[in-house]
CSV table of C-alpha atoms and ligand atoms in Angstrom, one decimal:
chain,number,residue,atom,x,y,z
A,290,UNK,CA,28.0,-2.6,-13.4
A,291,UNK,CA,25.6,-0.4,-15.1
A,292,UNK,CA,24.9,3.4,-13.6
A,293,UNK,CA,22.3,3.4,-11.4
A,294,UNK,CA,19.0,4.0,-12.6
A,295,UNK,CA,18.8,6.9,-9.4
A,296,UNK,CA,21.3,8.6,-7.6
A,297,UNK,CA,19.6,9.2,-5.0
A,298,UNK,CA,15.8,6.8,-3.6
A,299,UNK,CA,14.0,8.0,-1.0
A,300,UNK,CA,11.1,5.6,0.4
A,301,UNK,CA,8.5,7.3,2.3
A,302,UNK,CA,7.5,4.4,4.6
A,303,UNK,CA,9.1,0.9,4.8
A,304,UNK,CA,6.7,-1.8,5.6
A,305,UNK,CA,6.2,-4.8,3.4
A,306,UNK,CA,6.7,-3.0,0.2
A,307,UNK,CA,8.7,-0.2,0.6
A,308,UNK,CA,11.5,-2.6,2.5
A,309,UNK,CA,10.9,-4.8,-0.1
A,310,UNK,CA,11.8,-2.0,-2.5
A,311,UNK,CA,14.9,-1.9,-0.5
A,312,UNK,CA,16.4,-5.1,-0.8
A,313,UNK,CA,15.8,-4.9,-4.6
A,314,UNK,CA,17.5,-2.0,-4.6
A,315,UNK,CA,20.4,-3.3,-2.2
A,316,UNK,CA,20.8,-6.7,-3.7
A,317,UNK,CA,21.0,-5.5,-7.7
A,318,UNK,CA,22.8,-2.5,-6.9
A,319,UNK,CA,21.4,-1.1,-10.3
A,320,UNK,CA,18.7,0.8,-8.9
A,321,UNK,CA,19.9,3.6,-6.4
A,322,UNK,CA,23.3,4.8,-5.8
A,323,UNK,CA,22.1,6.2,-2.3
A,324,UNK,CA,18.3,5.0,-0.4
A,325,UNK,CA,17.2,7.5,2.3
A,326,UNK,CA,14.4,6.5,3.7
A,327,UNK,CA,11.9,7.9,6.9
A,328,UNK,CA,9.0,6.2,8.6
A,329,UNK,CA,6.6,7.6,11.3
A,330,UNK,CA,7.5,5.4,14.1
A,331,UNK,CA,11.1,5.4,15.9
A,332,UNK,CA,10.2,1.1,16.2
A,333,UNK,CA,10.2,0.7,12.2
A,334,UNK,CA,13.2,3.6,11.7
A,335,UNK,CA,15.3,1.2,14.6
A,336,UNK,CA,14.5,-2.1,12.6
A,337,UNK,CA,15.0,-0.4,9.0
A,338,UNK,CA,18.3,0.4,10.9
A,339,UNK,CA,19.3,-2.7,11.8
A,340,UNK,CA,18.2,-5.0,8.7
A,341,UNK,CA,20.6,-2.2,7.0
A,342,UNK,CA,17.6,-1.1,4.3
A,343,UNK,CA,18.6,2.3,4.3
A,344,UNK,CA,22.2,4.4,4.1
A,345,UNK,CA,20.2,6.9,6.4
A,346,UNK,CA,17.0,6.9,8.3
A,347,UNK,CA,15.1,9.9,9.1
A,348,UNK,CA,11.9,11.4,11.1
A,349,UNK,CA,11.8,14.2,8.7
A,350,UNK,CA,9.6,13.1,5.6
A,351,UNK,CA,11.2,16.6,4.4
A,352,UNK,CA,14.5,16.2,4.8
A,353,UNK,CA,14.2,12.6,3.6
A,354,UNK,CA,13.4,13.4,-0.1
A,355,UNK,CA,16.0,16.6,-0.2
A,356,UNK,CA,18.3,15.7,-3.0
A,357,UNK,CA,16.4,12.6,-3.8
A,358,UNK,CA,15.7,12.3,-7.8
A,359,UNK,CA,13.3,9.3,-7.1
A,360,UNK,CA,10.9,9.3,-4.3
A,361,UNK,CA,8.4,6.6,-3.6
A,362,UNK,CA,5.2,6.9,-1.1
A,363,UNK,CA,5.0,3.6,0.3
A,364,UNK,CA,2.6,4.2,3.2
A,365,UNK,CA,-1.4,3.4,3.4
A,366,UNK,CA,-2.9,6.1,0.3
A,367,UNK,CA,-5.3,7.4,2.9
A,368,UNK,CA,-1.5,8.8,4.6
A,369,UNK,CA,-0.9,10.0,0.9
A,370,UNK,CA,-2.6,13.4,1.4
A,371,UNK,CA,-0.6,14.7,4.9
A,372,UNK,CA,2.3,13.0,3.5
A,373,UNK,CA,2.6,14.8,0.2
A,374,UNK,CA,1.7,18.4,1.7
A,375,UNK,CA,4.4,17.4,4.3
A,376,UNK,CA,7.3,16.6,1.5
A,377,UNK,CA,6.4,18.6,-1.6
A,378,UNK,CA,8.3,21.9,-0.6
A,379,UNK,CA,11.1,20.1,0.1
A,380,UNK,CA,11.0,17.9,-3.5
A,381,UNK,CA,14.4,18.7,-5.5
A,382,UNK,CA,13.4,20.3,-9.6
A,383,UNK,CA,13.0,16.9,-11.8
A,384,UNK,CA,12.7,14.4,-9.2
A,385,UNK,CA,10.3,12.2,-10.2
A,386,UNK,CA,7.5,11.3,-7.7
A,387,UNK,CA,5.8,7.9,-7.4
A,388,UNK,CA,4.1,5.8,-4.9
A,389,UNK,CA,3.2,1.9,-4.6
A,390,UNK,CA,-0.7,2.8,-3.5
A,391,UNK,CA,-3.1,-0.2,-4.5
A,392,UNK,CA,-6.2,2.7,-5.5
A,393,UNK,CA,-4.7,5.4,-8.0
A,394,UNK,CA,-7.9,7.9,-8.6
A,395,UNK,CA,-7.5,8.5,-5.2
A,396,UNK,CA,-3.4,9.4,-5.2
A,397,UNK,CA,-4.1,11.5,-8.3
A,398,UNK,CA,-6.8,13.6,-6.4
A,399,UNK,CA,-4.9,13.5,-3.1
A,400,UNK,CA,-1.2,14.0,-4.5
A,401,UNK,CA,-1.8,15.3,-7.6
A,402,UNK,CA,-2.7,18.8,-6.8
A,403,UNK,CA,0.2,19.3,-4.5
A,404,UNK,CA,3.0,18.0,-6.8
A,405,UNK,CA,5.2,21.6,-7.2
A,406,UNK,CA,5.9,22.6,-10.8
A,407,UNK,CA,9.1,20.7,-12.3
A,408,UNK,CA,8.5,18.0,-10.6
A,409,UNK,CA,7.2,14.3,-12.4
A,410,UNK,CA,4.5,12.4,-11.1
A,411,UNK,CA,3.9,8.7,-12.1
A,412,UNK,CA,1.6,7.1,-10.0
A,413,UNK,CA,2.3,3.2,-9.6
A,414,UNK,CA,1.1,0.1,-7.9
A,415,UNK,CA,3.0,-2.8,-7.8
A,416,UNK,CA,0.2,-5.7,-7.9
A,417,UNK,CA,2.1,-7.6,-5.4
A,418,UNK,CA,2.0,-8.7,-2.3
A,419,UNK,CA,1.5,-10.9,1.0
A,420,UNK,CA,-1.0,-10.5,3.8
A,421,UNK,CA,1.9,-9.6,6.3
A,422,UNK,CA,3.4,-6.3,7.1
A,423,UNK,CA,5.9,-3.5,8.4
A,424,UNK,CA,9.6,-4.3,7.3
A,425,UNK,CA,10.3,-7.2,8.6
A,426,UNK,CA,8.1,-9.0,6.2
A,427,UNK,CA,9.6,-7.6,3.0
A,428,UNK,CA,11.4,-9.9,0.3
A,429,UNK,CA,13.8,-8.6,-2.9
A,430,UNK,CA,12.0,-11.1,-4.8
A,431,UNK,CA,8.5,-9.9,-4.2
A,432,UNK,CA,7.8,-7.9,-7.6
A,433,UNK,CA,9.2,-10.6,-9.6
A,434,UNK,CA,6.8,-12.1,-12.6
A,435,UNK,CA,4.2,-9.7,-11.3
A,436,UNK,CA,2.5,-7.1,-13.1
A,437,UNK,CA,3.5,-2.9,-12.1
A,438,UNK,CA,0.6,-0.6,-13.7
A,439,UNK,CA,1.8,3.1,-14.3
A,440,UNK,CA,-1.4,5.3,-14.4
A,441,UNK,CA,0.8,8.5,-15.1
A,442,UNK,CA,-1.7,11.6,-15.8
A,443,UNK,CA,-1.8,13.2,-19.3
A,444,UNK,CA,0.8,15.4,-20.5
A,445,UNK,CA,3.5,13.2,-17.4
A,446,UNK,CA,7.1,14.0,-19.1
A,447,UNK,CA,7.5,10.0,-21.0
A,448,UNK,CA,11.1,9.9,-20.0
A,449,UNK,CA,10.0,10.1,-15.8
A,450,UNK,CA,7.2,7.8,-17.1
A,451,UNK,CA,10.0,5.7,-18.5
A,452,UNK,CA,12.1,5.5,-15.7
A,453,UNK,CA,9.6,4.2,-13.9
A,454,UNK,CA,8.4,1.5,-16.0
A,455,UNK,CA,12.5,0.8,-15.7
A,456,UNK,CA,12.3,0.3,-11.8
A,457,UNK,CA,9.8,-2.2,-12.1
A,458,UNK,CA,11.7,-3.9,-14.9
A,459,UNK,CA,14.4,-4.1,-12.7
A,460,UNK,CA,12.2,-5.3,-10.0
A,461,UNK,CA,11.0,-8.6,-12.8
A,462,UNK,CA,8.0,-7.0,-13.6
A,463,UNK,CA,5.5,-6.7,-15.9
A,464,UNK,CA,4.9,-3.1,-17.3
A,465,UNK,CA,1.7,-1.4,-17.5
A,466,UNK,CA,0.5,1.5,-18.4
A,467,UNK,CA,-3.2,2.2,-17.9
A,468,UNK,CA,-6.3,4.4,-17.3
A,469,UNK,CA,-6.5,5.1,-13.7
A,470,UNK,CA,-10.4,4.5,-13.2
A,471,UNK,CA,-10.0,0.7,-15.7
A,472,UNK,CA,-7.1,0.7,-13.0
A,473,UNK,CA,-9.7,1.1,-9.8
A,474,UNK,CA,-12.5,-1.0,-11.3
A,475,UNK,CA,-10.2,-3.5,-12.1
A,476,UNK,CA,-8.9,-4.1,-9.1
A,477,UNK,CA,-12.4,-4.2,-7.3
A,478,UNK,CA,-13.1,-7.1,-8.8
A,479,UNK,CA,-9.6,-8.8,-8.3
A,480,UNK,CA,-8.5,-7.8,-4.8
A,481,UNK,CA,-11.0,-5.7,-2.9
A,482,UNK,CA,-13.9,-7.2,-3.2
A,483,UNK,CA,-11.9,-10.5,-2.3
A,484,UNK,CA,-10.8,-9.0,0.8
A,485,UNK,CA,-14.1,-7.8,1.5
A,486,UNK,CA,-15.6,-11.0,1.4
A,487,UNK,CA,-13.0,-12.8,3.4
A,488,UNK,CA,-13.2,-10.0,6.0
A,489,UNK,CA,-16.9,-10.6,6.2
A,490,UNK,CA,-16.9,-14.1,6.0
A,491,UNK,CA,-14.2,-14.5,9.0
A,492,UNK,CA,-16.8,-12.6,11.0
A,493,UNK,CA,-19.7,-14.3,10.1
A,494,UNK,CA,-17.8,-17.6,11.7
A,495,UNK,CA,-16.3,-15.6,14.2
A,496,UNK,CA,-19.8,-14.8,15.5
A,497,UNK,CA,-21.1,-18.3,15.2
A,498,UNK,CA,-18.1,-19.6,17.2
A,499,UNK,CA,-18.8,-17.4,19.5
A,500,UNK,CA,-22.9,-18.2,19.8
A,501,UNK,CA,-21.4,-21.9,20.7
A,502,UNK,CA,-20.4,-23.6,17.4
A,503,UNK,CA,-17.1,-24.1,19.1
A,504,UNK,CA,-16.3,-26.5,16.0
A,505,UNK,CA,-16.1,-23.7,13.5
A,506,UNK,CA,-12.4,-23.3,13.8
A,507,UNK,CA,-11.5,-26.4,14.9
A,508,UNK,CA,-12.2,-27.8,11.1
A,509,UNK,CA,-11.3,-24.5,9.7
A,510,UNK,CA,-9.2,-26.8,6.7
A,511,UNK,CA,-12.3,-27.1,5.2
A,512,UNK,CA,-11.8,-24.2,2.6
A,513,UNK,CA,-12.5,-21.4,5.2
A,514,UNK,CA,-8.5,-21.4,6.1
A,515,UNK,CA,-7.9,-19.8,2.7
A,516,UNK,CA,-10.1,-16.9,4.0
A,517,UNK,CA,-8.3,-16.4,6.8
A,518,UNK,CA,-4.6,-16.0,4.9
A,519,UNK,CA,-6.3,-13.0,2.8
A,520,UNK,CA,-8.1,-11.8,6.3
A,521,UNK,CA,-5.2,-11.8,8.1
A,522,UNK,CA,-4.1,-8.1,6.3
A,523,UNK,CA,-3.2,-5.1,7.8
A,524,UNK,CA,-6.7,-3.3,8.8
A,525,UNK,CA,-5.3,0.3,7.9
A,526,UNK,CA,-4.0,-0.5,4.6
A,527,UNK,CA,-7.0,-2.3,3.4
A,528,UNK,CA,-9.8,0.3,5.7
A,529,UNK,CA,-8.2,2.9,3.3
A,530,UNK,CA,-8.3,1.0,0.7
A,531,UNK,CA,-11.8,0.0,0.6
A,532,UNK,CA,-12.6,4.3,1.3
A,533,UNK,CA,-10.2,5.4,-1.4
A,534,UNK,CA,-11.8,3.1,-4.1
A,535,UNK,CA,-15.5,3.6,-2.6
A,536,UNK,CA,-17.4,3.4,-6.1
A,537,UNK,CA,-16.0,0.6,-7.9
A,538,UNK,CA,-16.0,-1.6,-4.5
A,539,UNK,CA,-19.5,-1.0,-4.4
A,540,UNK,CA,-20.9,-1.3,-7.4
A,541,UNK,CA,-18.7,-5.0,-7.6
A,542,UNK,CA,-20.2,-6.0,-4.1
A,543,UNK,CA,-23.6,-5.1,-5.9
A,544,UNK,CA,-22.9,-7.2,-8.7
A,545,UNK,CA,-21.8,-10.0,-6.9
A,546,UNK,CA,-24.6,-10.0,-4.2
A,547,UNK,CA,-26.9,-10.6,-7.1
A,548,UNK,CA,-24.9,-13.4,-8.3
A,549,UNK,CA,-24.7,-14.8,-4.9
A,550,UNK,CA,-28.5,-14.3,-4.2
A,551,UNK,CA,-29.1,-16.0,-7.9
A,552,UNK,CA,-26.7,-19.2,-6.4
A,553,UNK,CA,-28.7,-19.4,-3.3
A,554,UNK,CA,-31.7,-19.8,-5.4
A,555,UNK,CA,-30.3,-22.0,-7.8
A,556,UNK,CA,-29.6,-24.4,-4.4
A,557,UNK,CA,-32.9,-23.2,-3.0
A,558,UNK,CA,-34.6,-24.9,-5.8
A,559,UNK,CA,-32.4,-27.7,-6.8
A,560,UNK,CA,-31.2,-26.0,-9.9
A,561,UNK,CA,-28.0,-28.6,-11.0
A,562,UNK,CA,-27.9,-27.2,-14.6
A,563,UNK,CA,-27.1,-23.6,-13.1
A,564,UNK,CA,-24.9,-24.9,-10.1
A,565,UNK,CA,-22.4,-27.2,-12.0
A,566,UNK,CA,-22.5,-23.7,-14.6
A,567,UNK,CA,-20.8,-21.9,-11.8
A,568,UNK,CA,-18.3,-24.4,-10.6
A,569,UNK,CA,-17.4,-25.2,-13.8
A,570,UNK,CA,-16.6,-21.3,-14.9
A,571,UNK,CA,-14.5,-21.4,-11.4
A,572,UNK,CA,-12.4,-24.4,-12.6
A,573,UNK,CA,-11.9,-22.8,-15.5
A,574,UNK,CA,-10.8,-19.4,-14.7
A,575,UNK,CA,-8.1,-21.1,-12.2
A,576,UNK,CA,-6.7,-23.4,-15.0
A,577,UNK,CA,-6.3,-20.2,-17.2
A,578,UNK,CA,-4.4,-18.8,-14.1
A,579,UNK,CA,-2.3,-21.5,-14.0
A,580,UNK,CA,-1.6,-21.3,-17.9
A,581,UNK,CA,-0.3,-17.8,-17.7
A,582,UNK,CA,1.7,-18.5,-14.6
A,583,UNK,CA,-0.1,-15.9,-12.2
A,584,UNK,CA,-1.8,-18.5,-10.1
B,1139,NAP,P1,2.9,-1.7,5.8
B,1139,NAP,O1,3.8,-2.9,5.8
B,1139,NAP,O2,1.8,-1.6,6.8
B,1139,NAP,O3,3.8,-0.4,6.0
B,1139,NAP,C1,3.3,0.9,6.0
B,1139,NAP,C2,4.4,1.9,6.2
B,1139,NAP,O4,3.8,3.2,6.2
B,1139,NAP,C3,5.1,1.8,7.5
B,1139,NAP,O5,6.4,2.2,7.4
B,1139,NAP,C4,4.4,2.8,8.4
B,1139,NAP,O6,5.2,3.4,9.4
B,1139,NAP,C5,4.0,3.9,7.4
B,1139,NAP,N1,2.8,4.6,7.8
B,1139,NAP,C6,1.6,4.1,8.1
B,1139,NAP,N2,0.7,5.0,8.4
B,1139,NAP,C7,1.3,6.2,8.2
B,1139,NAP,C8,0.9,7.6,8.3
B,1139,NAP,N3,-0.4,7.9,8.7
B,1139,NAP,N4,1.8,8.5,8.1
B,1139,NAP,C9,3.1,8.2,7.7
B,1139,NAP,N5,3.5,6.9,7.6
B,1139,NAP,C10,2.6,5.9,7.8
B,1139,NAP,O7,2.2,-1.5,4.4
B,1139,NAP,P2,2.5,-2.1,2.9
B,1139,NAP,O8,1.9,-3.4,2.9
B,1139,NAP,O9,4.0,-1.9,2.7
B,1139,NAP,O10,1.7,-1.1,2.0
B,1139,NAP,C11,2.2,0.1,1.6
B,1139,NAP,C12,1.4,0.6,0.4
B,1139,NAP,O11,1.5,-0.3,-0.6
B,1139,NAP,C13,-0.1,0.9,0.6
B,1139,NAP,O12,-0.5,2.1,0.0
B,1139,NAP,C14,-0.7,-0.3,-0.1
B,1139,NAP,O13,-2.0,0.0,-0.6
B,1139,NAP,C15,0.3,-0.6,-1.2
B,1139,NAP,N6,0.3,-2.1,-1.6
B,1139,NAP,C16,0.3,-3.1,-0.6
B,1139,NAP,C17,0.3,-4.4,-1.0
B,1139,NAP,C18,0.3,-5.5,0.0
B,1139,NAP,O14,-0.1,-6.6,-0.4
B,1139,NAP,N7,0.6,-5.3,1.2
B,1139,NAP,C19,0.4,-4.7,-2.4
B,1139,NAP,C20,0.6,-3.7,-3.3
B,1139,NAP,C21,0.5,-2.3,-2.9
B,1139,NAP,P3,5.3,2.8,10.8
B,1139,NAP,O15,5.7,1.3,10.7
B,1139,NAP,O16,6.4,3.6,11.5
B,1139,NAP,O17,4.0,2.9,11.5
């Protein structure tokens, strides 16, 4: 078998993607010859125990990543900041630091300034994912045909930046690299805004149902279900979320107010020409989905 790419992982945080991290790296066996790995609560450390995801478990973020030349921060990024000032002293000289977080201004102004001289900091996010959580939920196959974008701040030593991209290569991923703000306005448009509208719109029913339009979820099929898979998220992960990528959220829920407003007048006023318009740019921007298999 080839050498592992680490000797030693240590995951700060196994939920969904940082146990799914695991099992990658258990089931190829190409990836870390040792995963050490620590999460807040003695619940998740117990189950990380018992689904065998770690060779040790810890309490002591510290004492997790001693030794460790590969340490991921797989927590919520608005953790990132407590977490890093918590762990950086106790980072080995060339370890290379990384994280899964889905914002990555944020993690460069949160992590980035505490990062200790020597060693490497490649900020990641794996676009990948399912609305469930913790580590139960996690799956080796996860990453696979997915795309991993490395936003690694100038002057990031290209052999840690390489590694990396080498994880996630491992992982059946797509590779990367790009500006961390295109990163954050990007995915506004793709994921957070999407989650902010099926947020909002499962509360708008929510409060109908409960001002007597029992029949709301009772015919839920309808097109409102698909909502309420994306709704259905962890509230911390996506509340820090939305706060960590503040700017570009809003100014995409600007833009698409106005476009909403513009299709409420275009029914308002019986306006086929502009309505069929719409639909038809929907159809097609799900059949090119389909055509490049990310659908
Ligand atoms: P998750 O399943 O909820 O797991 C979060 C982990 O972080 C748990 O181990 C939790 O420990 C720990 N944690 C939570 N708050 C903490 C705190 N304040 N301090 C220390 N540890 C804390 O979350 P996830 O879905 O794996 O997401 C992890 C990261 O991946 C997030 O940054 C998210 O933005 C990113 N991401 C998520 C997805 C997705 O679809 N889920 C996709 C791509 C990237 P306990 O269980 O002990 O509380």
């Amino acid at each position: 078998m080839t050498e592992p790419l680490f000797r030693r992982l240590a995951l700060i945080g196994v939920g969904l993607i940082g146990s799914s991290i695991a099992r990658l790296a258990r089931r190829r066996g190409d990836i870390a010859g040792e995963i050490v790995a620590t999460a807040r609560t003695e619940r998740t450390r117990a189950t990380v125990e018992r689904l065998g995801l770690a060779d040790r478990v810890l309490a002591d973020p510290g004492a997790t990543v001693e030794g460790a030349d590969c340490v991921i921060l797989c927590t919520p990024v608005g953790a990132y900041a407590d977490v890093a000032a918590a762990i950086a002293p106790h980072l080995a000289k060339d370890a290379i630091l990384t994280d899964v977080g889905s914002t990555k201004q944020s993690v460069i102004r949160d992590v980035g300034p505490l990062v200790p001289e020597g060693v490497h900091f490649v900020p990641a996010h794996p676009v990948a994912g399912t609305e469930h959580s913790g580590p139960e939920s996690g799956f080796a196959e996860l990453f696979e045909g997915r795309y991993a974008i490395l936003t690694p701040p100038p002057g990031t030593d290209e052999a840690a930046v390489e590694r990396i991209a080498e994880l996630w290569r491992r992982a059946g991923s797509m590779v990367e690299v790009m500006e961390p703000g295109h990163h954050d306005r990007v995915m506004a448009i793709v994921s957070h805004l999407p989650h902010l509208i099926a947020f909002t719109i499962c509360g708008t029913a929510d409060d109908l149902q409960d001002q007597s339009m029992k029949d709301v979820l009772r015919f839920a099929a309808s097109g409102f279900r698909d909502f309420t898979r994306i709704a259905a998220s962890d509230p911390v992960m996506w509340r820090d979320i939305f706060l960590n990528n503040r700017e570009a959220l809003l100014e995409m829920t600007q833009r698409f107010t106005e476009d909403m407003t513009a299709m409420a007048r275009a029914v308002r006023w019986g306006d086929n020409a502009y309505i069929e318009d719409k639909i038809e740019r929907g159809r097609r921007i799900r059949r090119s989905l389909i055509a490049i298999r990310q659908a």
